[in-house]
mmCIF file with all atom_site columns, C-alpha atoms in Angstrom:
data_model
loop_
_atom_site.group_PDB
_atom_site.id
_atom_site.type_symbol
_atom_site.label_atom_id
_atom_site.label_alt_id
_atom_site.label_comp_id
_atom_site.label_asym_id
_atom_site.label_entity_id
_atom_site.label_seq_id
_atom_site.pdbx_PDB_ins_code
_atom_site.Cartn_x
_atom_site.Cartn_y
_atom_site.Cartn_z
_atom_site.occupancy
_atom_site.B_iso_or_equiv
_atom_site.pdbx_formal_charge
_atom_site.auth_seq_id
_atom_site.auth_comp_id
_atom_site.auth_asym_id
_atom_site.auth_atom_id
_atom_site.pdbx_PDB_model_num
ATOM 1   C CA . LYS A 1 1   ? 22.652 -3.709 45.065 1.00 0.00 ? 1   LYS A CA 1
ATOM 2   C CA . GLU A 1 2   ? 23.491 -7.266 44.165 1.00 0.00 ? 2   GLU A CA 1
ATOM 3   C CA . ILE A 1 3   ? 21.604 -6.464 40.502 1.00 0.00 ? 3   ILE A CA 1
ATOM 4   C CA . LEU A 1 4   ? 23.186 -3.276 39.928 1.00 0.00 ? 4   LEU A CA 1
ATOM 5   C CA . GLN A 1 5   ? 26.917 -5.143 41.086 1.00 0.00 ? 5   GLN A CA 1
ATOM 6   C CA . ASN A 1 6   ? 27.092 -8.441 39.328 1.00 0.00 ? 6   ASN A CA 1
ATOM 7   C CA . ASP A 1 7   ? 23.576 -7.908 36.432 1.00 0.00 ? 7   ASP A CA 1
ATOM 8   C CA . LEU A 1 8   ? 24.875 -4.311 35.127 1.00 0.00 ? 8   LEU A CA 1
ATOM 9   C CA . LYS A 1 9   ? 25.395 -4.800 31.169 1.00 0.00 ? 9   LYS A CA 1
ATOM 10  C CA . CYS A 1 10  ? 25.926 -0.978 30.338 1.00 0.00 ? 10  CYS A CA 1
ATOM 11  C CA . LYS A 1 11  ? 25.844 2.440  31.504 1.00 0.00 ? 11  LYS A CA 1
ATOM 12  C CA . LEU A 1 12  ? 24.797 5.530  30.282 1.00 0.00 ? 12  LEU A CA 1
ATOM 13  C CA . VAL A 1 13  ? 27.108 8.306  30.167 1.00 0.00 ? 13  VAL A CA 1
ATOM 14  C CA . ALA A 1 14  ? 27.981 11.812 29.055 1.00 0.00 ? 14  ALA A CA 1
ATOM 15  C CA . MET A 1 15  ? 31.606 12.513 27.225 1.00 0.00 ? 15  MET A CA 1
ATOM 16  C CA . THR A 1 16  ? 33.563 14.469 24.942 1.00 0.00 ? 16  THR A CA 1
ATOM 17  C CA . VAL A 1 17  ? 34.150 13.450 21.253 1.00 0.00 ? 17  VAL A CA 1
ATOM 18  C CA . ASP A 1 18  ? 37.325 15.083 20.115 1.00 0.00 ? 18  ASP A CA 1
ATOM 19  C CA . THR A 1 19  ? 36.261 16.087 17.071 1.00 0.00 ? 19  THR A CA 1
ATOM 20  C CA . PHE A 1 20  ? 38.420 19.681 16.121 1.00 0.00 ? 20  PHE A CA 1
ATOM 21  C CA . GLY A 1 21  ? 35.192 20.309 14.008 1.00 0.00 ? 21  GLY A CA 1
ATOM 22  C CA . TYR A 1 22  ? 35.354 17.777 12.091 1.00 0.00 ? 22  TYR A CA 1
ATOM 23  C CA . VAL A 1 23  ? 31.802 16.592 12.455 1.00 0.00 ? 23  VAL A CA 1
ATOM 24  C CA . ASP A 1 24  ? 29.612 16.038 15.769 1.00 0.00 ? 24  ASP A CA 1
ATOM 25  C CA . PRO A 1 25  ? 27.953 12.668 17.010 1.00 0.00 ? 25  PRO A CA 1
ATOM 26  C CA . GLU A 1 26  ? 24.665 12.692 16.391 1.00 0.00 ? 26  GLU A CA 1
ATOM 27  C CA . GLY A 1 27  ? 22.881 9.162  17.575 1.00 0.00 ? 27  GLY A CA 1
ATOM 28  C CA . ASN A 1 28  ? 23.815 4.759  17.197 1.00 0.00 ? 28  ASN A CA 1
ATOM 29  C CA . GLU A 1 29  ? 27.389 6.237  15.920 1.00 0.00 ? 29  GLU A CA 1
ATOM 30  C CA . THR A 1 30  ? 29.883 2.653  17.905 1.00 0.00 ? 30  THR A CA 1
ATOM 31  C CA . VAL A 1 31  ? 32.169 2.696  20.720 1.00 0.00 ? 31  VAL A CA 1
ATOM 32  C CA . TRP A 1 32  ? 35.555 1.570  20.820 1.00 0.00 ? 32  TRP A CA 1
ATOM 33  C CA . PHE A 1 33  ? 37.927 0.161  23.484 1.00 0.00 ? 33  PHE A CA 1
ATOM 34  C CA . ASP A 1 34  ? 40.431 -1.582 22.146 1.00 0.00 ? 34  ASP A CA 1
ATOM 35  C CA . ASN A 1 35  ? 39.954 -1.901 18.618 1.00 0.00 ? 35  ASN A CA 1
ATOM 36  C CA . GLN A 1 36  ? 36.579 -3.877 20.172 1.00 0.00 ? 36  GLN A CA 1
ATOM 37  C CA . VAL A 1 37  ? 33.640 -2.721 19.969 1.00 0.00 ? 37  VAL A CA 1
ATOM 38  C CA . VAL A 1 38  ? 32.087 -2.053 23.262 1.00 0.00 ? 38  VAL A CA 1
ATOM 39  C CA . GLY A 1 39  ? 28.845 0.182  23.000 1.00 0.00 ? 39  GLY A CA 1
ATOM 40  C CA . ASN A 1 40  ? 27.045 2.655  20.324 1.00 0.00 ? 40  ASN A CA 1
ATOM 41  C CA . THR A 1 41  ? 26.275 6.644  21.165 1.00 0.00 ? 41  THR A CA 1
ATOM 42  C CA . THR A 1 42  ? 22.296 7.543  21.705 1.00 0.00 ? 42  THR A CA 1
ATOM 43  C CA . SER A 1 43  ? 22.563 11.416 20.806 1.00 0.00 ? 43  SER A CA 1
ATOM 44  C CA . GLY A 1 44  ? 24.570 14.124 19.900 1.00 0.00 ? 44  GLY A CA 1
ATOM 45  C CA . ALA A 1 45  ? 25.935 16.825 19.106 1.00 0.00 ? 45  ALA A CA 1
ATOM 46  C CA . TRP A 1 46  ? 27.562 20.410 18.553 1.00 0.00 ? 46  TRP A CA 1
ATOM 47  C CA . SER A 1 47  ? 27.742 21.891 22.339 1.00 0.00 ? 47  SER A CA 1
ATOM 48  C CA . TYR A 1 48  ? 27.908 25.946 22.513 1.00 0.00 ? 48  TYR A CA 1
ATOM 49  C CA . ASN A 1 49  ? 28.815 25.918 26.698 1.00 0.00 ? 49  ASN A CA 1
ATOM 50  C CA . SER A 1 50  ? 31.509 23.290 26.249 1.00 0.00 ? 50  SER A CA 1
ATOM 51  C CA . ASN A 1 51  ? 33.255 24.638 22.685 1.00 0.00 ? 51  ASN A CA 1
ATOM 52  C CA . THR A 1 52  ? 33.548 21.200 21.964 1.00 0.00 ? 52  THR A CA 1
ATOM 53  C CA . SER A 1 53  ? 32.011 17.909 20.415 1.00 0.00 ? 53  SER A CA 1
ATOM 54  C CA . ILE A 1 54  ? 28.969 16.009 23.023 1.00 0.00 ? 54  ILE A CA 1
ATOM 55  C CA . CYS A 1 55  ? 27.375 12.415 23.101 1.00 0.00 ? 55  CYS A CA 1
ATOM 56  C CA . MET A 1 56  ? 25.641 10.421 25.514 1.00 0.00 ? 56  MET A CA 1
ATOM 57  C CA . ALA A 1 57  ? 26.997 6.427  25.315 1.00 0.00 ? 57  ALA A CA 1
ATOM 58  C CA . PHE A 1 58  ? 25.891 2.629  26.828 1.00 0.00 ? 58  PHE A CA 1
ATOM 59  C CA . LEU A 1 59  ? 29.255 1.491  28.242 1.00 0.00 ? 59  LEU A CA 1
ATOM 60  C CA . PRO A 1 60  ? 29.889 -1.135 29.732 1.00 0.00 ? 60  PRO A CA 1
ATOM 61  C CA . PRO A 1 61  ? 30.568 -0.589 33.785 1.00 0.00 ? 61  PRO A CA 1
ATOM 62  C CA . HIS A 1 62  ? 34.157 -0.571 34.044 1.00 0.00 ? 62  HIS A CA 1
ATOM 63  C CA . LEU A 1 63  ? 34.401 1.683  30.935 1.00 0.00 ? 63  LEU A CA 1
ATOM 64  C CA . ALA A 1 64  ? 31.807 4.234  33.065 1.00 0.00 ? 64  ALA A CA 1
ATOM 65  C CA . GLU A 1 65  ? 34.059 5.786  35.314 1.00 0.00 ? 65  GLU A CA 1
ATOM 66  C CA . LEU A 1 66  ? 35.419 9.012  34.987 1.00 0.00 ? 66  LEU A CA 1
ATOM 67  C CA . GLY A 1 67  ? 38.315 10.084 32.504 1.00 0.00 ? 67  GLY A CA 1
ATOM 68  C CA . THR A 1 68  ? 38.172 7.254  30.617 1.00 0.00 ? 68  THR A CA 1
ATOM 69  C CA . ASN A 1 69  ? 39.171 7.130  26.768 1.00 0.00 ? 69  ASN A CA 1
ATOM 70  C CA . VAL A 1 70  ? 37.597 5.180  24.554 1.00 0.00 ? 70  VAL A CA 1
ATOM 71  C CA . TYR A 1 71  ? 36.471 6.531  21.235 1.00 0.00 ? 71  TYR A CA 1
ATOM 72  C CA . VAL A 1 72  ? 33.140 7.504  18.490 1.00 0.00 ? 72  VAL A CA 1
ATOM 73  C CA . GLU A 1 73  ? 33.163 5.914  15.156 1.00 0.00 ? 73  GLU A CA 1
ATOM 74  C CA . LEU A 1 74  ? 32.177 8.971  13.108 1.00 0.00 ? 74  LEU A CA 1
ATOM 75  C CA . LEU A 1 75  ? 32.300 8.542  9.214  1.00 0.00 ? 75  LEU A CA 1
ATOM 76  C CA . GLY A 1 76  ? 34.702 5.900  9.167  1.00 0.00 ? 76  GLY A CA 1
ATOM 77  C CA . ARG A 1 77  ? 37.017 7.432  11.629 1.00 0.00 ? 77  ARG A CA 1
ATOM 78  C CA . ARG A 1 78  ? 37.534 6.525  15.515 1.00 0.00 ? 78  ARG A CA 1
ATOM 79  C CA . PHE A 1 79  ? 37.898 10.229 17.280 1.00 0.00 ? 79  PHE A CA 1
ATOM 80  C CA . LYS A 1 80  ? 38.598 9.801  20.741 1.00 0.00 ? 80  LYS A CA 1
ATOM 81  C CA . ALA A 1 81  ? 36.454 10.982 23.758 1.00 0.00 ? 81  ALA A CA 1
ATOM 82  C CA . THR A 1 82  ? 35.887 11.166 27.025 1.00 0.00 ? 82  THR A CA 1
ATOM 83  C CA . VAL A 1 83  ? 34.116 10.019 30.016 1.00 0.00 ? 83  VAL A CA 1
ATOM 84  C CA . VAL A 1 84  ? 32.726 13.726 32.050 1.00 0.00 ? 84  VAL A CA 1
ATOM 85  C CA . ASN A 1 85  ? 30.084 14.164 34.435 1.00 0.00 ? 85  ASN A CA 1
ATOM 86  C CA . ASP A 1 86  ? 26.476 15.263 33.404 1.00 0.00 ? 86  ASP A CA 1
ATOM 87  C CA . PRO A 1 87  ? 25.339 17.800 33.062 1.00 0.00 ? 87  PRO A CA 1
ATOM 88  C CA . MET A 1 88  ? 28.786 19.019 31.422 1.00 0.00 ? 88  MET A CA 1
ATOM 89  C CA . TYR A 1 89  ? 27.621 22.833 31.909 1.00 0.00 ? 89  TYR A CA 1
ATOM 90  C CA . GLU A 1 90  ? 26.545 24.721 35.123 1.00 0.00 ? 90  GLU A CA 1
ATOM 91  C CA . THR A 1 91  ? 22.395 25.511 35.533 1.00 0.00 ? 91  THR A CA 1
ATOM 92  C CA . GLU A 1 92  ? 21.400 28.954 36.480 1.00 0.00 ? 92  GLU A CA 1
ATOM 93  C CA . ALA A 1 93  ? 20.572 27.391 40.145 1.00 0.00 ? 93  ALA A CA 1
ATOM 94  C CA . VAL A 1 94  ? 23.924 26.588 40.903 1.00 0.00 ? 94  VAL A CA 1
ATOM 95  C CA . ARG A 1 95  ? 26.016 30.017 39.185 1.00 0.00 ? 95  ARG A CA 1
ATOM 96  C CA . THR A 1 96  ? 23.515 31.755 41.030 1.00 0.00 ? 96  THR A CA 1
ATOM 97  C CA . ARG A 1 97  ? 24.139 29.591 44.653 1.00 0.00 ? 97  ARG A CA 1
ATOM 98  C CA . ASN A 1 98  ? 28.046 30.173 43.362 1.00 0.00 ? 98  ASN A CA 1
ATOM 99  C CA . ALA A 1 99  ? 28.291 33.472 42.548 1.00 0.00 ? 99  ALA A CA 1
ATOM 100 C CA . LEU A 1 100 ? 26.787 34.235 46.274 1.00 0.00 ? 100 LEU A CA 1
ATOM 101 C CA . LYS A 1 101 ? 29.153 31.786 47.554 1.00 0.00 ? 101 LYS A CA 1
ATOM 102 C CA . GLU A 1 102 ? 32.590 34.271 46.583 1.00 0.00 ? 102 GLU A CA 1
ATOM 103 C CA . ALA A 1 103 ? 31.252 37.215 46.944 1.00 0.00 ? 103 ALA A CA 1
ATOM 104 C CA . ALA A 1 104 ? 30.789 36.782 50.674 1.00 0.00 ? 104 ALA A CA 1
ATOM 105 C CA . LEU A 1 105 ? 33.658 35.257 50.458 1.00 0.00 ? 105 LEU A CA 1
ATOM 106 C CA . LYS A 1 106 ? 35.131 38.332 49.130 1.00 0.00 ? 106 LYS A CA 1
ATOM 107 C CA . ALA A 1 107 ? 32.716 39.835 51.324 1.00 0.00 ? 107 ALA A CA 1
ATOM 108 C CA . LYS A 1 108 ? 34.123 38.184 54.308 1.00 0.00 ? 108 LYS A CA 1
ATOM 109 C CA . ALA A 1 109 ? 38.371 39.267 53.107 1.00 0.00 ? 109 ALA A CA 1
ATOM 110 C CA . ALA A 1 110 ? 37.207 42.115 52.571 1.00 0.00 ? 110 ALA A CA 1
ATOM 111 C CA . GLY A 1 111 ? 37.134 42.481 56.559 1.00 0.00 ? 111 GLY A CA 1
#
């Protein structure tokens, strides 16, 4: 626990990137915060499930919180990125479980 609190230099996070269809991250792009380089992406692509550009990146722990906004540099331009939950989509097991819960609630409400 102490090592995690005191010595953790960076954390791998998932992010969405607002590129507006201009370009998608591929990996090894610079991540900026407050006009300083704070990390780099490891991979990225267009997500058809989320309908947005996504990437994974290493960030300092204080920037790895959900909802934190940073910028990813792509082709010389900086695009806003937001730290999100990983995974960014519901797996089949989660979708099935949610559908069963919803059906049970409807049945209970119907009486």
